[in-house]
mmCIF file of C-alpha atoms in Angstrom:
data_model
loop_
_atom_site.group_PDB
_atom_site.id
_atom_site.type_symbol
_atom_site.label_atom_id
_atom_site.label_comp_id
_atom_site.label_asym_id
_atom_site.label_seq_id
_atom_site.Cartn_x
_atom_site.Cartn_y
_atom_site.Cartn_z
ATOM 1 C CA MET C 1 0.058 -0.111 0.063
ATOM 2 C CA ILE C 2 2.782 2.476 0.972
ATOM 3 C CA GLN C 3 4.522 1.703 -2.380
ATOM 4 C CA GLU C 4 1.567 2.017 -4.560
ATOM 5 C CA LYS C 5 1.074 5.285 -2.661
ATOM 6 C CA MET C 6 4.385 6.648 -3.336
ATOM 7 C CA VAL C 7 4.015 5.275 -7.116
ATOM 8 C CA GLN C 8 0.686 7.533 -7.455
ATOM 9 C CA GLU C 9 2.461 10.485 -6.121
ATOM 10 C CA PHE C 10 5.649 10.001 -8.220
ATOM 11 C CA ILE C 11 3.333 9.893 -11.305
ATOM 12 C CA LYS C 12 0.892 12.756 -9.914
ATOM 13 C CA LYS C 13 4.116 14.825 -9.823
ATOM 14 C CA GLN C 14 5.244 14.057 -13.151
ATOM 15 C CA THR C 15 2.022 14.611 -15.256
ATOM 16 C CA GLU C 16 0.885 17.749 -13.464
ATOM 17 C CA GLY C 17 0.632 20.503 -15.889
ATOM 18 C CA TRP C 18 1.115 18.537 -18.996
ATOM 19 C CA LEU C 19 -2.266 19.815 -20.618
ATOM 20 C CA GLU C 20 -2.044 23.512 -19.271
ATOM 21 C CA GLU C 21 1.361 23.604 -20.675
ATOM 22 C CA ASP C 22 0.295 21.944 -24.006
ATOM 23 C CA ILE C 23 -2.536 23.879 -24.430
ATOM 24 C CA PRO C 24 -1.166 27.302 -25.835
ATOM 25 C CA LEU C 25 1.094 25.096 -28.314
ATOM 26 C CA MET C 26 -1.980 23.328 -29.570
ATOM 27 C CA GLN C 27 -3.638 26.485 -29.897
ATOM 28 C CA ARG C 28 -1.107 27.841 -32.006
ATOM 29 C CA GLU C 29 -0.645 24.758 -34.015
ATOM 30 C CA PHE C 30 -4.752 24.743 -34.693
ATOM 31 C CA SER C 31 -4.504 28.123 -36.016
ATOM 32 C CA VAL C 32 -1.529 27.781 -38.385
ATOM 33 C CA LYS C 33 -2.990 24.246 -39.612
ATOM 34 C CA HIS C 34 -6.583 25.251 -39.512
ATOM 35 C CA GLY C 35 -7.186 24.662 -43.396
ATOM 36 C CA GLU C 36 -5.291 21.445 -43.297
ATOM 37 C CA ILE C 37 -6.997 20.107 -40.457
ATOM 38 C CA THR C 38 -10.352 21.047 -41.655
ATOM 39 C CA GLU C 39 -9.373 19.614 -45.500
ATOM 40 C CA SER C 40 -8.305 16.242 -43.519
ATOM 41 C CA LEU C 41 -11.705 15.769 -41.831
ATOM 42 C CA SER C 42 -13.573 16.951 -44.855
ATOM 43 C CA ALA C 43 -11.552 14.253 -46.968
ATOM 44 C CA VAL C 44 -12.510 11.447 -44.362
ATOM 45 C CA ILE C 45 -16.186 12.689 -44.179
ATOM 46 C CA SER C 46 -16.456 12.628 -47.969
ATOM 47 C CA SER C 47 -15.121 9.089 -48.448
ATOM 48 C CA LEU C 48 -17.626 7.966 -45.645
ATOM 49 C CA CYS C 49 -20.762 9.627 -47.269
ATOM 50 C CA ARG C 50 -19.921 7.938 -50.628
ATOM 51 C CA GLN C 51 -19.626 4.676 -48.959
ATOM 52 C CA ALA C 52 -22.844 5.093 -46.959
ATOM 53 C CA SER C 53 -24.608 6.488 -50.323
ATOM 54 C CA GLN C 54 -23.364 3.213 -52.067
ATOM 55 C CA GLN C 55 -24.850 1.252 -49.048
ATOM 56 C CA GLN C 56 -28.335 3.007 -49.243
ATOM 57 C CA GLU C 57 -28.399 2.600 -53.077
ATOM 58 C CA ASN C 58 -27.955 -1.269 -52.705
ATOM 59 C CA GLY C 59 -30.829 -1.129 -49.556
ATOM 60 C CA ARG C 60 -28.356 -2.167 -47.125
ATOM 61 C CA LYS C 61 -28.604 1.140 -44.893
ATOM 62 C CA GLY C 62 -31.532 3.505 -44.346
ATOM 63 C CA SER C 63 -31.417 7.341 -44.005
ATOM 64 C CA ALA C 64 -28.160 8.433 -42.247
ATOM 65 C CA ALA C 65 -29.114 9.588 -38.750
ATOM 66 C CA TYR C 66 -25.799 9.978 -37.151
ATOM 67 C CA LEU C 67 -22.333 10.567 -37.888
ATOM 68 C CA CYS C 68 -20.160 9.541 -34.846
ATOM 69 C CA LEU C 69 -16.544 10.585 -34.370
ATOM 70 C CA THR C 70 -15.474 8.104 -31.484
ATOM 71 C CA PHE C 71 -12.752 8.065 -28.972
ATOM 72 C CA LEU C 72 -11.582 4.268 -28.620
ATOM 73 C CA ARG C 73 -9.656 3.449 -25.400
ATOM 74 C CA THR C 74 -8.533 0.197 -26.769
ATOM 75 C CA ASN C 75 -7.120 2.166 -30.016
ATOM 76 C CA ILE C 76 -5.188 4.373 -27.292
ATOM 77 C CA LEU C 77 -3.544 1.465 -25.512
ATOM 78 C CA ASP C 78 -2.555 0.028 -28.812
ATOM 79 C CA ASP C 79 -0.780 3.329 -29.988
ATOM 80 C CA ARG C 80 -3.407 3.855 -32.608
ATOM 81 C CA TRP C 81 -4.114 7.419 -31.963
ATOM 82 C CA GLN C 82 -6.994 7.887 -34.551
ATOM 83 C CA TYR C 83 -10.761 8.843 -34.101
ATOM 84 C CA ARG C 84 -13.272 6.408 -35.683
ATOM 85 C CA LEU C 85 -15.832 7.617 -37.957
ATOM 86 C CA ASP C 86 -19.150 5.826 -38.536
ATOM 87 C CA ILE C 87 -22.384 6.587 -39.809
ATOM 88 C CA TYR C 88 -25.331 4.896 -38.638
ATOM 89 C CA ASP C 89 -28.871 5.112 -39.686
ATOM 90 C CA GLU C 90 -32.087 5.607 -37.225
ATOM 91 C CA LYS C 91 -31.165 2.191 -35.859
ATOM 92 C CA PHE C 92 -28.020 4.084 -34.261
ATOM 93 C CA TYR C 93 -25.707 1.049 -32.746
ATOM 94 C CA LEU C 94 -28.182 -1.324 -34.134
ATOM 95 C CA ASP C 95 -27.387 -0.490 -37.628
ATOM 96 C CA ARG C 96 -25.531 -3.765 -38.805
ATOM 97 C CA THR C 97 -24.257 -2.218 -42.006
ATOM 98 C CA GLU C 98 -20.860 -1.015 -41.116
ATOM 99 C CA CYS C 99 -19.512 2.312 -42.564
ATOM 100 C CA THR C 100 -16.704 3.442 -40.901
ATOM 101 C CA SER C 101 -13.173 5.333 -41.468
ATOM 102 C CA CYS C 102 -10.469 6.814 -39.249
ATOM 103 C CA TRP C 103 -9.475 10.476 -38.747
ATOM 104 C CA GLU C 104 -5.848 11.473 -37.376
ATOM 105 C CA ILE C 105 -5.491 14.485 -35.483
ATOM 106 C CA ASP C 106 -2.098 14.898 -34.873
ATOM 107 C CA PHE C 107 -1.662 18.350 -33.519
ATOM 108 C CA VAL C 108 -3.281 17.074 -30.479
ATOM 109 C CA TRP C 109 -1.849 13.570 -29.891
ATOM 110 C CA ASP C 110 1.770 14.239 -30.820
ATOM 111 C CA TYR C 111 1.962 16.542 -27.844
ATOM 112 C CA LEU C 112 0.662 13.709 -25.602
ATOM 113 C CA LYS C 113 2.657 11.145 -26.908
ATOM 114 C CA ALA C 114 6.038 13.058 -26.585
ATOM 115 C CA ARG C 115 4.993 13.531 -22.725
ATOM 116 C CA LEU C 116 4.395 9.855 -22.488
ATOM 117 C CA ASP C 117 7.676 9.095 -24.153
ATOM 118 C CA GLN C 118 9.425 11.505 -21.750
ATOM 119 C CA LEU C 119 7.896 9.855 -18.589
ATOM 120 C CA ILE C 120 9.114 6.547 -19.716
ATOM 121 C CA LYS C 121 12.351 7.972 -19.791
ATOM 122 C CA VAL C 122 12.189 9.518 -16.547
ATOM 123 C CA VAL C 123 10.979 6.271 -14.969
ATOM 124 C CA SER C 124 13.637 4.269 -16.656
ATOM 125 C CA SER C 125 16.482 6.499 -15.404
ATOM 126 C CA SER C 126 15.130 6.741 -11.779
ATOM 127 C CA SER C 127 16.980 4.379 -9.302
ATOM 128 C CA MET C 128 13.874 4.611 -6.817
ATOM 129 C CA TYR C 129 11.191 3.911 -9.212
ATOM 130 C CA ALA C 130 12.307 2.010 -12.465
ATOM 131 C CA ASN C 131 11.285 -1.319 -10.707
ATOM 132 C CA LYS C 132 8.273 0.233 -9.046
ATOM 133 C CA VAL C 133 6.308 1.788 -11.711
ATOM 134 C CA HIS C 134 4.778 -1.329 -13.834
ATOM 135 C CA PRO C 135 3.542 -1.209 -17.317
ATOM 136 C CA GLN C 136 -0.088 -1.129 -16.097
ATOM 137 C CA HIS C 137 0.399 2.409 -14.308
ATOM 138 C CA LEU C 138 1.513 3.707 -17.704
ATOM 139 C CA GLU C 139 -1.368 2.540 -19.365
ATOM 140 C CA GLN C 140 -3.394 4.116 -16.832
ATOM 141 C CA VAL C 141 -1.585 7.421 -17.125
ATOM 142 C CA LYS C 142 -2.076 6.991 -21.137
ATOM 143 C CA LEU C 143 -5.720 6.618 -20.686
ATOM 144 C CA ASP C 144 -6.267 8.996 -18.187
ATOM 145 C CA MET C 145 -4.504 12.031 -19.988
ATOM 146 C CA ALA C 146 -5.518 10.746 -23.337
ATOM 147 C CA GLN C 147 -9.199 11.454 -21.777
ATOM 148 C CA GLN C 148 -8.119 15.145 -20.927
ATOM 149 C CA TYR C 149 -6.506 15.856 -24.347
ATOM 150 C CA HIS C 150 -9.706 14.125 -25.877
ATOM 151 C CA GLN C 151 -11.368 17.472 -24.629
ATOM 152 C CA ILE C 152 -9.142 19.715 -26.770
ATOM 153 C CA ALA C 153 -9.659 17.378 -29.765
ATOM 154 C CA MET C 154 -13.616 17.814 -29.334
ATOM 155 C CA PHE C 155 -13.233 21.483 -28.986
ATOM 156 C CA CYS C 156 -11.393 22.027 -32.042
ATOM 157 C CA THR C 157 -13.471 19.819 -34.100
ATOM 158 C CA LYS C 158 -16.430 21.550 -33.207
ATOM 159 C CA LEU C 159 -14.661 24.649 -34.716
ATOM 160 C CA VAL C 160 -14.098 22.930 -38.062
ATOM 161 C CA ILE C 161 -17.171 20.675 -38.509
ATOM 162 C CA GLU C 162 -19.471 23.016 -40.574
ATOM 163 C CA GLU C 163 -16.621 23.929 -42.904
ATOM 164 C CA ALA C 164 -15.678 20.191 -43.210
ATOM 165 C CA ILE C 165 -18.873 18.918 -44.294
ATOM 166 C CA LYS C 166 -19.447 21.589 -47.228
ATOM 167 C CA THR C 167 -18.882 18.860 -49.812
ATOM 168 C CA PRO C 168 -21.024 17.136 -52.299
ATOM 169 C CA GLU C 169 -20.773 13.775 -50.927
ATOM 170 C CA TYR C 170 -22.145 14.916 -47.525
ATOM 171 C CA THR C 171 -25.146 17.254 -49.420
ATOM 172 C CA ASN C 172 -26.054 14.207 -51.660
ATOM 173 C CA LEU C 173 -26.035 11.649 -48.632
ATOM 174 C CA ARG C 174 -29.689 10.874 -47.891
ATOM 175 C CA LYS C 175 -30.200 11.956 -44.332
ATOM 176 C CA VAL C 176 -33.226 12.127 -41.907
ATOM 177 C CA PRO C 177 -34.084 15.946 -41.138
ATOM 178 C CA THR C 178 -32.457 15.916 -37.547
ATOM 179 C CA PHE C 179 -29.286 14.229 -39.096
ATOM 180 C CA LYS C 180 -26.464 14.786 -35.980
ATOM 181 C CA ILE C 181 -22.880 14.678 -35.794
ATOM 182 C CA LEU C 182 -21.593 13.358 -32.462
ATOM 183 C CA MET C 183 -18.058 13.034 -30.583
ATOM 184 C CA GLY C 184 -17.205 11.328 -27.640
ATOM 185 C CA GLU C 185 -16.487 7.899 -26.595
ATOM 186 C CA TYR C 186 -17.991 4.744 -27.704
ATOM 187 C CA MET C 187 -21.479 4.288 -26.409
ATOM 188 C CA ASP C 188 -20.612 6.476 -23.846
ATOM 189 C CA LYS C 189 -20.834 10.448 -23.396
ATOM 190 C CA SER C 190 -20.710 12.528 -26.556
ATOM 191 C CA ILE C 191 -21.139 16.171 -27.308
ATOM 192 C CA LEU C 192 -23.287 17.450 -30.135
ATOM 193 C CA LEU C 193 -20.874 19.001 -32.901
ATOM 194 C CA TYR C 194 -23.570 19.716 -35.501
ATOM 195 C CA GLU C 195 -27.361 19.214 -36.154
ATOM 196 C CA GLU C 196 -28.993 19.377 -39.595
ATOM 197 C CA GLN C 197 -32.160 20.869 -38.030
ATOM 198 C CA SER C 198 -30.458 23.635 -36.402
ATOM 199 C CA GLU C 199 -29.618 24.956 -39.750
ATOM 200 C CA ILE C 200 -32.990 24.380 -40.846
ATOM 201 C CA LYS C 201 -34.297 26.654 -38.228
ATOM 202 C CA ALA C 202 -31.868 29.427 -38.536
ATOM 203 C CA MET C 203 -33.136 29.924 -42.112
#
């Protein structure tokens, strides 16, 4: 118990301030690469919409109701720093016709990956903690910190989503009137990035 408490205090000290220090750097990079980030998301959405439209033509998928950008913990643990994108019809998660792609948002995750690499070096070079900090400790740090950086990714994605969907493929996709774009964890908490109905009301 005492050893575990020491390890947790060590980890807390090492990870304290990561996000606060990285936010200004991420904001700067987002500002510089705003167009590039928007285009990369737009390309993924366009490809996904083409796939969904083909499935609709083949009678395998109903009108699109949701586009979800999903943060997967299993991907993070496997060092796949991507968001999964899925288009579902009104059956949502019960829609068995898979329509999926991936989007990389490096300007957020690169900072966290650098922090995690540095933490491993610090642990390895510590005579006191090298044998006390185990892989499961580092995995938990990765998940906990990824959850924090994920909040920044969601905020930035919301800023570009309306521009990213201005494509013929998105426009031509058969959608329900209240089509929603969500971002969050798989089958868990999500935020609303965009709702088609809100645009109709605004007209």
